[in-house]
Amino acid sequence: MDFAETEDQKMIRGMVREFAEDVAGPTCNKRDKEQIAPIEEFKKFAELGFAGMTIPEKYGGQKLDDISEAIVVEELSRVDPSLGVMVAVHVGLCSMTIALSGNEEQKEKYLPKLASGEFLGAYSLSEAGSGTDAAAMVARATDDGEHYTLNGEKMWVTNGTTADLFVLFAKVTNHPDYGKKSHGGVTCFIIEKGFEGFEIGKKEDKLGIRSSDTCTLILNECKVPKANILGDVGKGFPIAMNALDNSRIGIAAQALGIAQGAYEAALKYSKERETFGKPIAAHQSISNYLADMAVRIDAARLQVYKAAWAKQEHYENGSSRHTLEASIAKLSAGDTAMWVSERAVQVLGGYGYTKDFPVERFFRDAKITQIYEGTQEVQRLVIAREIGK
């Protein structure tokens, strides 16, 4: 078993790290404070070709291996977790879902614009009463001949106020399974921002990842052409679950980056700050914190990369789905990000509680990784189900 990064992976890590530090880093605190989405930073990032890293070359992309995809999100999140999740949603939940489930016409129409960064992608599954229980969605779609007419509200949409294209789920009311099964009639739609009856609702004022915009979407007699159904009518729920398997690895990579960034900030400070005549890193209580941080981060990284490897094996070689590995990675990395960032604040003491140092922001940003793309409680349910088969 080879744990070494390939030369391409090393190059990608270096490129993204340089971009994150030189381009995203100088603006991330201001954007966090003012809740400004990193759209300009994303456009610059797209110029490097990474906006199309899950899209085949045929459609204008530069498809990377799945470990490299995780490395990209990790390195962005090591500096700016808000930009990290913007990219993760764009390349994973939106672009990859269309690449996997779209027909040729849909791929040719949308993937080149997503690959170039002309379009920013988003994904909309959750509603006010159906977050963890996604099948309980109440957004409705009615067949009106040439179109489907959608009504309802979707919630917790990352990139929602800035995205140009949305992968969105609603229940088709005239499907035979509608009302008979919990997910009966669930259908996946591709929605452009300018569609009639499609409105951007409330933007959330969040604890963390404040530079990542999260909003409500309002479907008010929204007209969606039948050509924009992704997959088959009534077969959208498996598409949603497969997308979550993939995106959980992206969120795990985001959490890994947060943990790494918080650890590095704490390590740097501990070598510079002196008490009782020596750096605090030389005190056993602090050195133990740093050792535990390093161990947990290394363990989480192995689980994230293993999940990315399992995902690639699934799609390239027809191996079993990577549901178990994705949930393990998400659970482990999310808890690691929260634990490490909290300890990093403690290492910095009073300074860690201020906005003058990045650990305060990492601490706030870490919490969401235990919540979205399936809470930690859901991950445990998934893991228990998978190991019980």
XYZ file of C-alpha atoms in Angstrom:
389
model
C 0.000 0.000 0.000
C 1.517 3.304 -1.142
C 0.775 6.398 0.959
C 2.958 8.747 -1.079
C 1.425 11.580 -3.071
C 2.011 11.445 -6.805
C 4.010 14.193 -8.491
C 0.771 15.575 -9.937
C -0.842 15.656 -6.489
C 2.163 17.460 -5.034
C 1.997 20.014 -7.836
C -1.744 20.533 -7.321
C -1.298 20.974 -3.574
C 1.396 23.556 -4.155
C -0.631 25.494 -6.722
C -3.756 25.614 -4.579
C -1.831 26.452 -1.400
C -0.142 29.371 -3.152
C -3.465 30.606 -4.510
C -5.186 30.291 -1.136
C -2.442 32.165 0.703
C -1.836 34.865 -1.921
C -5.354 35.497 -3.272
C -7.952 34.268 -0.775
C -5.991 34.894 2.400
C -5.725 38.700 2.188
C -9.495 39.127 1.750
C -10.975 36.334 3.891
C -11.250 38.235 7.198
C -12.973 41.215 5.590
C -15.334 38.919 3.692
C -16.087 36.976 6.863
C -16.894 40.164 8.762
C -19.074 41.652 6.010
C -20.555 38.357 4.768
C -19.301 38.877 1.224
C -19.226 35.781 -0.967
C -15.811 35.044 -2.537
C -17.139 35.248 -6.078
C -14.170 37.256 -7.379
C -11.775 34.811 -5.758
C -13.714 31.935 -7.337
C -13.437 33.511 -10.798
C -9.669 33.819 -10.371
C -9.518 30.239 -9.104
C -11.449 29.062 -12.170
C -8.714 30.542 -14.376
C -6.413 27.833 -13.007
C -8.775 25.180 -14.417
C -9.976 23.779 -11.098
C -13.634 24.770 -11.569
C -13.847 21.852 -13.988
C -11.940 19.279 -11.942
C -14.910 16.838 -11.891
C -15.847 17.416 -15.560
C -14.465 15.355 -18.470
C -12.264 17.091 -21.056
C -14.950 16.481 -23.674
C -17.068 19.143 -21.937
C -14.263 21.602 -21.225
C -13.137 20.213 -17.879
C -9.804 19.065 -16.509
C -10.914 16.024 -14.540
C -8.684 15.200 -11.596
C -8.420 12.006 -9.615
C -10.599 12.020 -6.504
C -7.749 12.328 -4.004
C -6.565 15.434 -5.860
C -10.094 16.826 -5.645
C -9.991 16.348 -1.863
C -6.560 18.002 -1.721
C -7.900 21.068 -3.553
C -10.753 21.565 -1.069
C -8.444 20.825 1.869
C -5.876 23.422 0.815
C -8.469 26.124 0.149
C -10.087 25.442 3.537
C -6.739 25.562 5.323
C -6.890 29.314 4.634
C -10.512 30.130 3.753
C -13.163 27.478 4.528
C -15.864 29.632 2.902
C -14.123 29.463 -0.463
C -13.458 25.781 0.187
C -17.136 24.939 0.494
C -18.079 27.186 -2.438
C -15.751 25.148 -4.643
C -16.801 21.807 -3.104
C -20.479 22.445 -3.865
C -19.748 23.727 -7.368
C -17.543 20.826 -8.457
C -19.281 18.061 -6.498
C -22.960 18.530 -5.778
C -23.674 20.476 -8.955
C -21.143 19.710 -11.706
C -20.482 16.069 -10.878
C -24.192 15.318 -10.455
C -24.893 16.637 -13.950
C -21.848 14.810 -15.341
C -23.024 11.510 -13.824
C -26.782 11.731 -14.364
C -27.286 14.182 -17.215
C -28.083 13.302 -20.819
C -25.809 14.392 -23.653
C -27.791 17.531 -24.413
C -27.673 18.646 -20.756
C -23.960 17.937 -20.477
C -23.156 19.889 -23.642
C -25.316 22.802 -22.557
C -24.199 23.232 -18.956
C -20.893 21.517 -18.210
C -18.642 23.810 -20.309
C -20.022 26.865 -18.506
C -19.501 25.214 -15.121
C -16.002 24.073 -16.089
C -14.916 27.561 -17.136
C -16.386 29.251 -14.077
C -18.817 31.251 -16.211
C -21.529 29.533 -14.188
C -21.317 28.958 -10.436
C -23.239 25.873 -9.362
C -25.459 25.129 -6.359
C -27.514 22.225 -5.018
C -30.874 22.320 -3.287
C -32.316 19.349 -1.402
C -33.193 20.536 2.120
C -36.314 22.343 3.275
C -37.409 23.812 6.601
C -38.965 20.499 7.640
C -36.771 18.092 5.705
C -33.091 18.428 6.398
C -32.030 15.128 7.925
C -35.199 13.472 6.601
C -34.747 14.562 2.984
C -37.589 12.376 1.718
C -40.059 14.480 3.714
C -39.690 17.405 1.286
C -42.915 19.172 0.384
C -41.847 21.175 -2.693
C -44.139 20.099 -5.520
C -43.800 19.801 -9.296
C -46.828 19.580 -11.595
C -46.778 18.423 -15.218
C -48.166 21.250 -17.340
C -47.433 19.825 -20.760
C -44.274 21.512 -21.998
C -43.081 22.448 -18.518
C -43.136 21.341 -14.931
C -44.456 23.996 -12.578
C -42.693 24.011 -9.205
C -43.979 25.461 -5.946
C -42.450 25.507 -2.474
C -39.412 26.715 -0.606
C -35.964 25.189 -0.350
C -33.542 26.017 2.453
C -29.845 26.018 3.419
C -28.673 26.505 -0.167
C -24.915 27.089 -0.294
C -23.917 29.526 -3.072
C -27.609 30.348 -3.304
C -27.441 34.118 -3.819
C -24.531 33.993 -6.273
C -25.096 30.766 -8.229
C -26.212 30.679 -11.853
C -27.313 27.040 -11.944
C -29.102 24.865 -9.394
C -29.573 21.113 -9.092
C -32.888 21.044 -7.214
C -35.290 18.343 -5.995
C -39.100 18.370 -5.799
C -41.887 15.768 -5.813
C -43.886 15.272 -9.014
C -47.508 15.064 -7.943
C -48.770 12.888 -10.798
C -46.091 10.214 -10.411
C -47.527 6.765 -9.517
C -45.439 6.562 -6.345
C -46.379 10.016 -5.085
C -47.941 9.676 -1.633
C -47.275 5.929 -1.536
C -43.602 6.023 -0.611
C -41.728 8.532 1.545
C -39.651 9.596 -1.441
C -42.308 8.852 -4.038
C -42.175 11.227 -6.989
C -38.871 12.889 -6.016
C -37.385 14.284 -9.217
C -34.189 16.185 -9.949
C -34.357 19.412 -11.958
C -31.708 21.691 -13.449
C -32.813 25.269 -12.823
C -31.245 28.399 -14.232
C -31.287 31.530 -12.101
C -33.430 33.442 -14.586
C -36.276 30.935 -14.864
C -39.764 32.389 -14.447
C -41.046 32.014 -10.870
C -37.608 31.319 -9.396
C -36.747 33.713 -6.561
C -33.873 34.149 -4.119
C -35.200 34.390 -0.565
C -33.694 35.124 2.824
C -29.931 35.087 3.215
C -28.920 33.422 6.481
C -26.837 35.261 9.109
C -24.573 32.444 10.283
C -22.131 31.688 13.095
C -19.378 30.503 10.773
C -18.383 30.276 7.103
C -19.907 33.737 6.904
C -18.296 34.474 3.548
C -20.188 31.522 2.093
C -23.689 32.654 1.207
C -26.555 30.439 2.364
C -30.134 31.274 1.473
C -33.707 30.177 0.915
C -35.043 29.591 -2.597
C -38.673 30.361 -3.412
C -40.478 28.432 -6.146
C -43.532 30.493 -7.084
C -45.123 28.845 -10.115
C -41.580 28.263 -11.361
C -41.543 27.045 -14.961
C -38.941 24.366 -15.703
C -38.678 22.862 -19.213
C -39.015 19.100 -19.376
C -35.614 19.039 -21.045
C -34.207 20.098 -17.660
C -35.226 16.967 -15.785
C -32.026 15.269 -14.618
C -32.438 11.525 -14.912
C -35.966 10.075 -14.919
C -39.142 11.488 -13.406
C -39.632 10.032 -9.931
C -36.060 8.678 -9.814
C -34.428 11.674 -8.193
C -33.911 10.302 -4.693
C -31.073 7.900 -5.645
C -29.408 10.816 -7.473
C -29.624 12.882 -4.279
C -28.210 10.093 -2.101
C -25.355 9.390 -4.507
C -24.545 13.109 -4.570
C -24.393 13.115 -0.770
C -21.969 10.178 -0.773
C -19.692 12.242 -2.993
C -20.167 15.576 -1.241
C -19.535 14.170 2.230
C -15.966 13.560 1.133
C -15.745 17.192 0.062
C -17.003 18.383 3.453
C -14.597 15.995 5.167
C -11.796 17.594 3.147
C -13.038 21.038 4.175
C -12.992 19.961 7.835
C -9.498 18.543 7.389
C -8.301 21.879 6.004
C -9.864 23.770 8.912
C -8.120 21.476 11.402
C -4.795 21.882 9.612
C -5.091 25.668 9.485
C -6.002 25.921 13.173
C -3.176 23.573 14.152
C -0.574 25.500 12.175
C -1.697 28.798 13.706
C -1.489 27.310 17.220
C 1.898 25.745 16.554
C 3.335 29.008 15.228
C 2.024 30.995 18.190
C 3.278 28.436 20.723
C 6.820 28.766 19.408
C 6.744 32.571 19.625
C 4.850 33.168 22.886
C 6.981 32.842 26.014
C 5.988 32.298 29.636
C 8.258 31.610 32.596
C 11.316 32.111 30.413
C 10.564 29.706 27.572
C 8.168 29.249 24.617
C 4.825 27.822 25.672
C 5.425 24.963 23.218
C 8.042 23.738 25.676
C 5.464 23.401 28.460
C 4.119 19.867 28.697
C 0.446 20.866 28.818
C 0.743 22.782 25.535
C 3.025 20.282 23.829
C 0.511 17.537 24.638
C -2.230 19.569 22.965
C -0.087 19.989 19.867
C 0.824 16.292 19.766
C -2.828 15.260 20.038
C -3.775 17.735 17.284
C -1.147 16.267 14.952
C -2.285 12.695 15.639
C -5.968 13.410 15.078
C -5.323 15.373 11.894
C -3.156 12.606 10.469
C -5.820 9.984 11.236
C -8.547 12.118 9.673
C -6.439 12.740 6.570
C -5.992 9.010 6.006
C -9.747 8.480 6.298
C -10.548 11.325 3.916
C -8.100 10.089 1.289
C -9.292 6.507 1.694
C -12.862 7.655 1.066
C -11.717 9.569 -2.029
C -9.889 6.455 -3.241
C -13.003 4.314 -2.655
C -15.086 6.820 -4.613
C -12.706 6.601 -7.553
C -12.689 2.805 -7.408
C -16.484 2.812 -7.484
C -16.750 4.923 -10.621
C -13.726 3.553 -12.493
C -13.827 -0.137 -11.654
C -17.431 -0.762 -10.677
C -16.669 -1.525 -7.036
C -19.303 -1.142 -4.347
C -20.544 2.309 -3.403
C -18.389 4.343 -1.055
C -21.201 5.199 1.376
C -19.446 3.716 4.411
C -16.076 5.327 3.717
C -17.669 8.720 3.013
C -19.605 8.721 6.281
C -16.581 7.589 8.300
C -14.477 10.369 6.773
C -17.131 13.008 7.340
C -17.730 11.951 10.946
C -14.039 11.739 11.789
C -12.891 14.908 10.040
C -15.818 16.995 11.316
C -15.141 16.015 14.918
C -11.415 16.550 14.385
C -11.958 20.078 13.024
C -14.066 20.987 16.042
C -11.689 19.449 18.574
C -8.517 20.877 17.046
C -9.898 24.387 16.535
C -11.173 24.510 20.133
C -7.745 23.449 21.426
C -6.105 26.002 19.149
C -8.158 28.755 20.790
C -7.020 27.436 24.175
C -3.368 27.468 23.141
C -3.646 31.138 22.209
C -5.554 31.951 25.377
C -7.109 35.423 25.340
C -5.676 36.155 21.913
C -7.458 33.098 20.578
C -10.749 34.647 21.588
C -10.142 37.720 19.436
C -10.461 38.296 15.707
C -6.818 39.318 15.522
C -5.840 35.660 15.063
C -7.359 33.132 12.632
C -8.148 30.439 15.210
C -11.309 32.312 16.284
C -12.620 32.093 12.721
C -11.553 28.477 12.307
C -13.402 27.623 15.538
C -16.627 29.181 14.227
C -16.175 27.650 10.777
C -15.535 24.159 12.149
C -18.961 23.690 13.701
C -20.873 23.490 10.431
C -18.817 20.483 9.336
C -20.599 18.507 12.052
C -23.989 19.564 10.670
C -24.323 19.907 6.893
C -24.260 17.086 4.354
C -25.758 14.952 7.109
C -25.250 15.568 10.814
C -22.835 13.498 12.859
C -25.857 11.644 14.244
C -26.888 10.714 10.704
C -23.356 9.582 9.876
C -23.460 7.178 12.804
C -26.794 5.812 11.586
C -25.368 5.327 8.087
C -22.217 3.662 9.405
C -24.218 1.328 11.662
C -26.476 0.402 8.750
C -23.579 -0.265 6.396
C -21.558 -2.421 8.810
C -24.716 -4.360 9.696
C -25.321 -5.531 6.144
